[in-house]
Amino acid sequence: MLCNVTRELVYKQLPERKGDIEILFNECHKLNDDRVRVAHGMWTLGKEGLVARHVQRRSLQPRYFFDKRNELSRLADEAQRLMQAVLTIGK
């Protein structure tokens, strides 16, 4: 919800950048889906280390996530990139 509020405020401040803002906040929402899986998944041992088992509300089907080596590090880097993009969008 905070992303939605921030996006609406930035739309009002920078209406000429609405397309860029839309793309940026869509990327933020996508990353948030992974955050939910990290925070609410059941962590268990996989082939290469820990994996998260998560059940989505819509499908109620369990799936495994983050089974690739360094995937969480890549997501952390993406979070840093998005944070910098949000902080500098008006500059």
CSV table of N, CA, C and O in Angstrom, one decimal, residues 3 6-7 10 13-14 17 20-28 31 76-91:
chain,number,residue,atom,x,y,z
A,3,CYS,N,3.7,1.7,-1.4
A,3,CYS,CA,4.1,1.9,-2.8
A,3,CYS,C,3.0,2.7,-3.6
A,3,CYS,O,3.3,3.6,-4.4
A,6,THR,N,2.9,6.3,-2.4
A,6,THR,CA,4.1,7.0,-2.9
A,6,THR,C,4.0,7.3,-4.4
A,6,THR,O,4.3,8.4,-4.9
A,7,ARG,N,3.6,6.3,-5.2
A,7,ARG,CA,3.4,6.4,-6.6
A,7,ARG,C,2.4,7.5,-7.0
A,7,ARG,O,2.7,8.4,-7.8
A,10,VAL,N,4.1,10.9,-6.3
A,10,VAL,CA,5.1,11.2,-7.4
A,10,VAL,C,4.4,11.6,-8.7
A,10,VAL,O,4.8,12.5,-9.4
A,13,GLN,N,3.6,15.2,-8.5
A,13,GLN,CA,4.7,16.1,-8.5
A,13,GLN,C,5.4,16.1,-9.9
A,13,GLN,O,6.0,17.1,-10.3
A,14,LEU,N,5.4,14.9,-10.6
A,14,LEU,CA,6.1,14.8,-11.9
A,14,LEU,C,5.1,14.2,-12.9
A,14,LEU,O,5.4,13.1,-13.5
A,17,ARG,N,6.5,12.5,-16.1
A,17,ARG,CA,7.3,11.3,-16.0
A,17,ARG,C,6.4,10.1,-15.6
A,17,ARG,O,6.9,9.0,-15.2
A,20,ASP,N,7.5,6.5,-16.8
A,20,ASP,CA,8.7,6.0,-16.1
A,20,ASP,C,8.3,5.6,-14.6
A,20,ASP,O,8.8,4.6,-14.1
A,21,ILE,N,7.5,6.4,-14.0
A,21,ILE,CA,7.0,6.1,-12.7
A,21,ILE,C,6.3,4.8,-12.6
A,21,ILE,O,6.4,4.0,-11.7
A,22,GLU,N,5.4,4.6,-13.6
A,22,GLU,CA,4.6,3.4,-13.7
A,22,GLU,C,5.5,2.2,-13.8
A,22,GLU,O,5.3,1.2,-13.0
A,23,ILE,N,6.5,2.3,-14.6
A,23,ILE,CA,7.4,1.1,-14.8
A,23,ILE,C,8.2,0.9,-13.5
A,23,ILE,O,8.3,-0.3,-13.1
A,24,LEU,N,8.7,1.9,-12.9
A,24,LEU,CA,9.4,1.8,-11.7
A,24,LEU,C,8.6,1.1,-10.6
A,24,LEU,O,9.0,0.2,-9.9
A,25,PHE,N,7.4,1.6,-10.4
A,25,PHE,CA,6.6,1.0,-9.3
A,25,PHE,C,6.0,-0.3,-9.6
A,25,PHE,O,5.8,-1.1,-8.7
A,26,ASN,N,5.9,-0.7,-10.9
A,26,ASN,CA,5.6,-2.1,-11.2
A,26,ASN,C,6.7,-3.0,-10.8
A,26,ASN,O,6.5,-4.1,-10.3
A,27,GLU,N,7.9,-2.5,-11.0
A,27,GLU,CA,9.1,-3.3,-10.6
A,27,GLU,C,9.1,-3.5,-9.1
A,27,GLU,O,9.5,-4.5,-8.6
A,28,CYS,N,8.7,-2.4,-8.4
A,28,CYS,CA,8.7,-2.5,-6.9
A,28,CYS,C,7.7,-3.5,-6.5
A,28,CYS,O,7.9,-4.3,-5.5
A,31,LEU,N,9.0,-7.0,-6.9
A,31,LEU,CA,10.0,-7.3,-5.9
A,31,LEU,C,9.2,-7.6,-4.6
A,31,LEU,O,9.6,-8.5,-3.8
A,76,ALA,N,18.4,-8.8,-3.3
A,76,ALA,CA,18.8,-7.7,-2.4
A,76,ALA,C,19.4,-6.6,-3.3
A,76,ALA,O,19.2,-5.4,-3.0
A,77,ASP,N,20.2,-6.9,-4.3
A,77,ASP,CA,20.8,-5.9,-5.2
A,77,ASP,C,19.7,-5.2,-5.9
A,77,ASP,O,19.7,-4.0,-6.1
A,78,GLU,N,18.6,-5.9,-6.4
A,78,GLU,CA,17.5,-5.3,-7.1
A,78,GLU,C,16.8,-4.3,-6.1
A,78,GLU,O,16.4,-3.2,-6.5
A,79,ALA,N,16.6,-4.7,-4.9
A,79,ALA,CA,16.0,-3.8,-3.9
A,79,ALA,C,16.8,-2.5,-3.7
A,79,ALA,O,16.2,-1.4,-3.7
A,80,GLN,N,18.1,-2.6,-3.7
A,80,GLN,CA,19.0,-1.4,-3.6
A,80,GLN,C,18.8,-0.5,-4.8
A,80,GLN,O,18.7,0.7,-4.7
A,81,ARG,N,18.8,-1.2,-6.0
A,81,ARG,CA,18.6,-0.4,-7.3
A,81,ARG,C,17.3,0.3,-7.3
A,81,ARG,O,17.3,1.5,-7.6
A,82,LEU,N,16.2,-0.4,-6.9
A,82,LEU,CA,14.9,0.3,-6.9
A,82,LEU,C,14.8,1.4,-5.9
A,82,LEU,O,14.2,2.4,-6.2
A,83,MET,N,15.4,1.2,-4.7
A,83,MET,CA,15.4,2.2,-3.7
A,83,MET,C,16.1,3.5,-4.3
A,83,MET,O,15.6,4.6,-4.1
A,84,GLN,N,17.2,3.3,-4.9
A,84,GLN,CA,17.9,4.5,-5.4
A,84,GLN,C,17.1,5.1,-6.6
A,84,GLN,O,17.1,6.4,-6.7
A,85,ALA,N,16.5,4.3,-7.4
A,85,ALA,CA,15.7,4.9,-8.5
A,85,ALA,C,14.5,5.7,-7.9
A,85,ALA,O,14.2,6.7,-8.4
A,86,VAL,N,13.9,5.2,-6.9
A,86,VAL,CA,12.7,5.9,-6.3
A,86,VAL,C,13.2,7.2,-5.7
A,86,VAL,O,12.6,8.3,-5.8
A,87,LEU,N,14.4,7.2,-5.0
A,87,LEU,CA,14.9,8.4,-4.3
A,87,LEU,C,15.4,9.4,-5.3
A,87,LEU,O,15.4,10.6,-5.0
A,88,THR,N,15.7,9.0,-6.5
A,88,THR,CA,16.3,10.0,-7.5
A,88,THR,C,15.4,10.3,-8.7
A,88,THR,O,15.8,10.9,-9.6
A,89,ILE,N,14.1,9.8,-8.6
A,89,ILE,CA,13.3,9.9,-9.8
A,89,ILE,C,13.0,11.4,-10.2
A,89,ILE,O,12.8,11.7,-11.3
A,90,GLY,N,13.0,12.3,-9.2
A,90,GLY,CA,12.7,13.7,-9.5
A,90,GLY,C,13.9,14.5,-9.8
A,90,GLY,O,13.8,15.7,-10.0
A,91,LYS,N,15.1,13.9,-9.8
A,91,LYS,CA,16.4,14.6,-10.0
A,91,LYS,C,16.9,14.6,-11.4
A,91,LYS,O,16.6,13.7,-12.1
